[in-house]
Coordinates of C-alpha atoms in Angstrom, one line a residue:
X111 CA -14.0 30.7 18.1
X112 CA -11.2 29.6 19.9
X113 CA -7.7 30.8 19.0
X114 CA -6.3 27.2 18.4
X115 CA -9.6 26.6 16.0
X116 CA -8.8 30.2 13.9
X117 CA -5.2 28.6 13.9
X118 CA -6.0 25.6 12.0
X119 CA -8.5 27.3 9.7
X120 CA -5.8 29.7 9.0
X121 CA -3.0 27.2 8.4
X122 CA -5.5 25.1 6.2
X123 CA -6.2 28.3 4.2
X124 CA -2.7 29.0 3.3
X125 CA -1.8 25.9 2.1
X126 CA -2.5 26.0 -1.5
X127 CA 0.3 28.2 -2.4
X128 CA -1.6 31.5 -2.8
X129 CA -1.9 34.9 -0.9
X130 CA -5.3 34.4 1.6
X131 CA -6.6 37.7 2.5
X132 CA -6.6 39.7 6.0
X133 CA -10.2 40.9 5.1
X134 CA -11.4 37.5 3.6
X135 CA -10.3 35.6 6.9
X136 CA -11.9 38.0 8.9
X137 CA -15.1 37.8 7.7
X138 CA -15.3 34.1 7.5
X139 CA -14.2 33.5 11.0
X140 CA -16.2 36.1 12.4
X141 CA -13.3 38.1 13.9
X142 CA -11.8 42.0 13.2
X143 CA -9.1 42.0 10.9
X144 CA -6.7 43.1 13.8
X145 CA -7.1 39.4 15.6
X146 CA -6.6 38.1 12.1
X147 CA -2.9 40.1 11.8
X148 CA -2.3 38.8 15.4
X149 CA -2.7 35.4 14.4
X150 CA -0.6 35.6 11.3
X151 CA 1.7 37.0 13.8
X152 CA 1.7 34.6 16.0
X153 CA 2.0 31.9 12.9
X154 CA 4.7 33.5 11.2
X155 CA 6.8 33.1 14.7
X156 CA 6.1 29.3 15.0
X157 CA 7.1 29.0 10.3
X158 CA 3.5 28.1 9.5
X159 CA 3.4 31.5 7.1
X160 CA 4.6 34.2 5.8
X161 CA 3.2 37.9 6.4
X162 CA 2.4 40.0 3.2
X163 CA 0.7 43.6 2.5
X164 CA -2.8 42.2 2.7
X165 CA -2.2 38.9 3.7
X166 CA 0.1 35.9 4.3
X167 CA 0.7 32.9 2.2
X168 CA 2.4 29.6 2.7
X169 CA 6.2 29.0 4.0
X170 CA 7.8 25.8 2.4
X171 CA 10.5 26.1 6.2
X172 CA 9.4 25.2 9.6
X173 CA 11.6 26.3 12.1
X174 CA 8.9 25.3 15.3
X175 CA 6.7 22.8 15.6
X176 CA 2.9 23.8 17.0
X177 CA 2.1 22.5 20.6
X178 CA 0.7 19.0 20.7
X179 CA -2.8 21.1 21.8
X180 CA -2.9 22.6 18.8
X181 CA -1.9 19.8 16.7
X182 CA -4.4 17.2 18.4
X183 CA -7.3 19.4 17.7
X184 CA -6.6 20.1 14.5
X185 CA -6.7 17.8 11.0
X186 CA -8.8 15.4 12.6
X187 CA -10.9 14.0 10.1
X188 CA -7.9 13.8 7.8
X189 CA -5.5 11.8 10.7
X190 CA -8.5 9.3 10.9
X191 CA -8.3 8.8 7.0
X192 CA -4.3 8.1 7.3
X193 CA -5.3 5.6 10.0
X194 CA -7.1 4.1 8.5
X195 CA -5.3 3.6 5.3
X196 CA -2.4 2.4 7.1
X197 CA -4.4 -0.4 9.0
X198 CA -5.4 -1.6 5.8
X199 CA -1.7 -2.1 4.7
X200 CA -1.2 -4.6 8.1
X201 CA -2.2 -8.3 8.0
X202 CA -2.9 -10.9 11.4
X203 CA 0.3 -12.0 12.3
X204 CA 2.9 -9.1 11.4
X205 CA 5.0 -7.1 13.7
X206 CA 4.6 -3.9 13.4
X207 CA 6.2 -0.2 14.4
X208 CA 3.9 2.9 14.7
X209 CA 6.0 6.3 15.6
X210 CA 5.1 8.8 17.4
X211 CA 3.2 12.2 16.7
X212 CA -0.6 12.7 16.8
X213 CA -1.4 11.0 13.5
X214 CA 0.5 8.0 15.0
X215 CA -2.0 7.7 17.4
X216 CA -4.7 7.3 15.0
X217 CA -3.3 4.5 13.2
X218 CA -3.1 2.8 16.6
X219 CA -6.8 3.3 17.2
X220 CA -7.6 1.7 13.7
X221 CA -5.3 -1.2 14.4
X222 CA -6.9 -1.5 17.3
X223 CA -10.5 -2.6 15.9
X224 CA -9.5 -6.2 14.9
X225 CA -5.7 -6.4 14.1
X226 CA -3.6 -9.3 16.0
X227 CA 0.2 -8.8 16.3
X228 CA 2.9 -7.1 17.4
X229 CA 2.9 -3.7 17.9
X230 CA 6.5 -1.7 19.0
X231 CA 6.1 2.0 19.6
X232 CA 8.1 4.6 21.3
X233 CA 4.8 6.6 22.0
X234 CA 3.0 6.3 25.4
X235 CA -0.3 7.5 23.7
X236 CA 0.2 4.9 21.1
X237 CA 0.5 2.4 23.8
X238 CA -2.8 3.6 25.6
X239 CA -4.5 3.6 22.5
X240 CA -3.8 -0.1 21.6
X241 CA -3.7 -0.9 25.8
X242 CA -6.9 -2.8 25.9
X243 CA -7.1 -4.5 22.4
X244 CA -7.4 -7.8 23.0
X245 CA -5.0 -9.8 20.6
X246 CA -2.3 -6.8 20.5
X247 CA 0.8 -7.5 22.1
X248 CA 2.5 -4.2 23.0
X249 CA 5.9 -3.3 23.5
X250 CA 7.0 0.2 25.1
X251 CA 10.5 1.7 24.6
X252 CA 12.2 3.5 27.0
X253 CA 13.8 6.6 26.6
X254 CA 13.7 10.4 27.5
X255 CA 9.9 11.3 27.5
X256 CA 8.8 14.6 25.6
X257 CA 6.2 16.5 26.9
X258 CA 2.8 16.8 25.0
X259 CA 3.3 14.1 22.3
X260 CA 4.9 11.5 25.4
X261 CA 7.5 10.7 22.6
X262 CA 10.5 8.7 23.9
X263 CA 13.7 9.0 22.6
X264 CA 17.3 8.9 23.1
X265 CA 20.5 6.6 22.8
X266 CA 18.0 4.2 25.1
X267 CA 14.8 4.4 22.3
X268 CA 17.4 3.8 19.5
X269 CA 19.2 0.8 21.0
X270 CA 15.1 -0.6 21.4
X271 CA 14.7 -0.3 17.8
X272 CA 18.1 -2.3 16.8
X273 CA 16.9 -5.0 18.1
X274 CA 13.8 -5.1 16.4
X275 CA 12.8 -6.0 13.1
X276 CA 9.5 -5.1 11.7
X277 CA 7.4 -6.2 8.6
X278 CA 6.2 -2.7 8.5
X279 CA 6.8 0.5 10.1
X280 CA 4.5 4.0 10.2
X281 CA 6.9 7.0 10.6
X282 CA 5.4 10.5 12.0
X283 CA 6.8 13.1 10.2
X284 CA 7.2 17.3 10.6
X285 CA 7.0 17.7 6.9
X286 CA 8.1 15.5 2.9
X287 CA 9.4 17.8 0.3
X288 CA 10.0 16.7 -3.3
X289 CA 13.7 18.1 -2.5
X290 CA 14.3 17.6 1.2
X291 CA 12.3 14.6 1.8
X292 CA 11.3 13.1 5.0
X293 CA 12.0 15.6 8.0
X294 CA 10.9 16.4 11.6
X295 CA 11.6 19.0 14.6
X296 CA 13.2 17.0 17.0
X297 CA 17.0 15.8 16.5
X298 CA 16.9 12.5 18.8
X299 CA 13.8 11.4 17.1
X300 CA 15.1 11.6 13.8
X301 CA 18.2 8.9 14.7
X302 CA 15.2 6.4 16.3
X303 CA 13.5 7.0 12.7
X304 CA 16.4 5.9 10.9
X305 CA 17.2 3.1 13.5
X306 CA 13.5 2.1 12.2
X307 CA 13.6 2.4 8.7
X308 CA 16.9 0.3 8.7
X309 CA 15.2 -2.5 9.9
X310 CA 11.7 -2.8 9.0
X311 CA 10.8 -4.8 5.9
X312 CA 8.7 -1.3 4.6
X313 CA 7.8 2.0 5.4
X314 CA 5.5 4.9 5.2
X315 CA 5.5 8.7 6.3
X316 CA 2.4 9.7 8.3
X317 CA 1.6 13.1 6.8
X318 CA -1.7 15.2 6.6
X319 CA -1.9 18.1 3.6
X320 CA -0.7 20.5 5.9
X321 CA 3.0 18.9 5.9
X322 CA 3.8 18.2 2.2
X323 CA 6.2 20.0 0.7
X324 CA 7.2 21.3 3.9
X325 CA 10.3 21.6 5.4
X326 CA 11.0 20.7 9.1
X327 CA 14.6 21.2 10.5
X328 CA 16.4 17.9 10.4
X329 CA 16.4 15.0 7.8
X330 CA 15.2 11.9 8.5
X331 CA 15.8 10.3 5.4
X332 CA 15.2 11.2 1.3
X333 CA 12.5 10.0 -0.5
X334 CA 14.3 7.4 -1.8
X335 CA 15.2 5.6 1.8
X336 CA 11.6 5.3 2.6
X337 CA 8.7 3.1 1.1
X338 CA 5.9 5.9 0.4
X339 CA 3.8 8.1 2.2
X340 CA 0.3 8.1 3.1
X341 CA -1.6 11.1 2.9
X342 CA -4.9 12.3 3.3
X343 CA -5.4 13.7 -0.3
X344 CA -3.9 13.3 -3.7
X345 CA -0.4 15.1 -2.8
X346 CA 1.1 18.3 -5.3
X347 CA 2.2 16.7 -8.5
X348 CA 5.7 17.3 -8.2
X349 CA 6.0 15.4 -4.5
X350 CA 4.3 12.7 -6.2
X351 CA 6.2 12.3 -8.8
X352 CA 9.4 12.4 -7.0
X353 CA 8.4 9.8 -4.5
X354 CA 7.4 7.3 -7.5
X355 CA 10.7 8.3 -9.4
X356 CA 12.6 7.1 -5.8
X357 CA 10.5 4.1 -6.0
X358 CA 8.1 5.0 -3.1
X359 CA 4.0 4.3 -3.5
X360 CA 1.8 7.4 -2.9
X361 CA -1.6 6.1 -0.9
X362 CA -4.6 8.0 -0.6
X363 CA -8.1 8.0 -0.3
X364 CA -9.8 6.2 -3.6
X365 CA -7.1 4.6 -4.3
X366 CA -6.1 0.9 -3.7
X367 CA -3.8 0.1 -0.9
X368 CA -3.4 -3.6 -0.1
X369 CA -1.1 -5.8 -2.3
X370 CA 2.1 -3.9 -1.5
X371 CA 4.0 -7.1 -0.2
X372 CA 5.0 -6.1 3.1
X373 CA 6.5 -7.9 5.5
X374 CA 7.6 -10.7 3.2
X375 CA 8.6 -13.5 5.7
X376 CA 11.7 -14.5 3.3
X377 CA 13.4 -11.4 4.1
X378 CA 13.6 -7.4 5.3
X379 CA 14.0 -4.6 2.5
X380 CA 16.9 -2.2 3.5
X381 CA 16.2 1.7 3.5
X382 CA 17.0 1.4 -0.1
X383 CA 14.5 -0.8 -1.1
X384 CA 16.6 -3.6 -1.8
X385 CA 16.0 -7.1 -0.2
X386 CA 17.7 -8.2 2.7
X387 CA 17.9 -11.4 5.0
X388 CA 18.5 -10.7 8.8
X389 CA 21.8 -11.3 9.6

């Protein structure tokens, strides 16, 4: 088993809350217990854990993102669920914003399997993803490139997004906390978010199980500037409750997710939720 593979089993394990055992892990991944305390090592460096006697269990702080390798490999099946319930929010006709960030990209190849628009996007893989779709008209930001994700950014990506208005916009996100809300790793990328938020009618945070309740470095907004988050699973009951209580919708799988009213074509919702014409 590949290191990166042990990584997300690992990570996965730890997320409920509770103390996931050196021996345990071992034997289920087919791997000494000495690789296992490397890896927890290596995990507690990047914020994904904490190290106990035994063990390790969960760390609500991330100080460092994992590499885009690690992060496109892992949580597939659950970044294709997000995808696909955030093409389901998007009808013929709107313009949309997709983010960057490797659940991002996923939403992209759902919208790609029918959906005619606009799609704005400071990610080059969201681009490639929707590239061919016939009906899709893209728009690319400039901006500083980062490495791995090929997230743009910078004064250049933000001044893009002023000038754009969006029914509906899907955010990547490093982690949502009940307390801290939506947050991420990278500084510049947080200031396009908000640039997107401002403007588009609604919003949702992109977010897999492994990033609620988390906490990346730098705010993006609090719960109650964006619309809701869209999640793979039914999120901890005290996340969900404070997003509802800030007047955001939880969506996940089995539940319904059309009817939300985005992208009204009277006029834009600020960050706050209340409604807006363009001026």
């Amino acid at each position: 088993m590949l290191a990166a593979e042990r990584h997300t089993r690992i990570s996965q394990a730890v997320q409920g809350g509770r103390v996931v055992s050196t021996v345990e892990l071992a034997d289920s991944l087919g791997v000494s217990a000495e690789t296992i305390r490397r890896d927890f090592a290596e995990l507690e460096g990047k914020g994904l854990l904490v190290r106990v006697r035994g063990g390790a269990t969960r760390t609500d702080h991330l100080s460092n993102e994992p590499s885009f390798v690690e992060r496109y490999g892992s949580a597939g099946e659950a970044k294709s669920v997000i995808g696909n319930l955030a093409a389901e929010l998007v009808r013929p006709g709107q313009t949309v914003v997709i983010d960057v960030g490797t659940t991002a990209t996923h939403v992209a190849r759902a919208l790609a399997n029918g959906f005619s628009g606009v799609v704005l996007t400071c990610s080059v893989l969201v681009a490639n993803e929707l590239a061919e779709a016939t009906g899709v008209e893209v728009h690319l930001s400039s901006g500083r490139m980062r490495r791995g994700d090929l997230a743009l950014s910078g004064p250049a990506t933000q001044h893009f997004f002023e000038d754009v208005y969006a029914d509906v916009a899907f955010l990547g996100s490093g982690g949502v906390h009940a307390e801290a809300g939506l947050t991420d790793f990278y500084l510049d990328e947080c200031h396009v978010r908000r640039t997107i938020i401002r403007n588009s009618a609604t919003h949702y945070a992109l977010a897999d199980t492994t990033k609620l309740q988390r906490i990346a470095p730098y705010r993006v907004a609090p719960l109650d500037g964006i619309g809701g988050l869209i999640t793979d699973q039914r999120p901890p009951e005290e996340l969900e409750r404070a997003i509802t209580a800030a007047g955001g919708r939880v969506i996940h799988p089995g539940q319904p997710s059309g009817g939300d009213g985005a992208g009204r074509p009277e006029g834009r919702e600020s960050g706050n939720g209340t409604e807006e014409g363009r001026t």
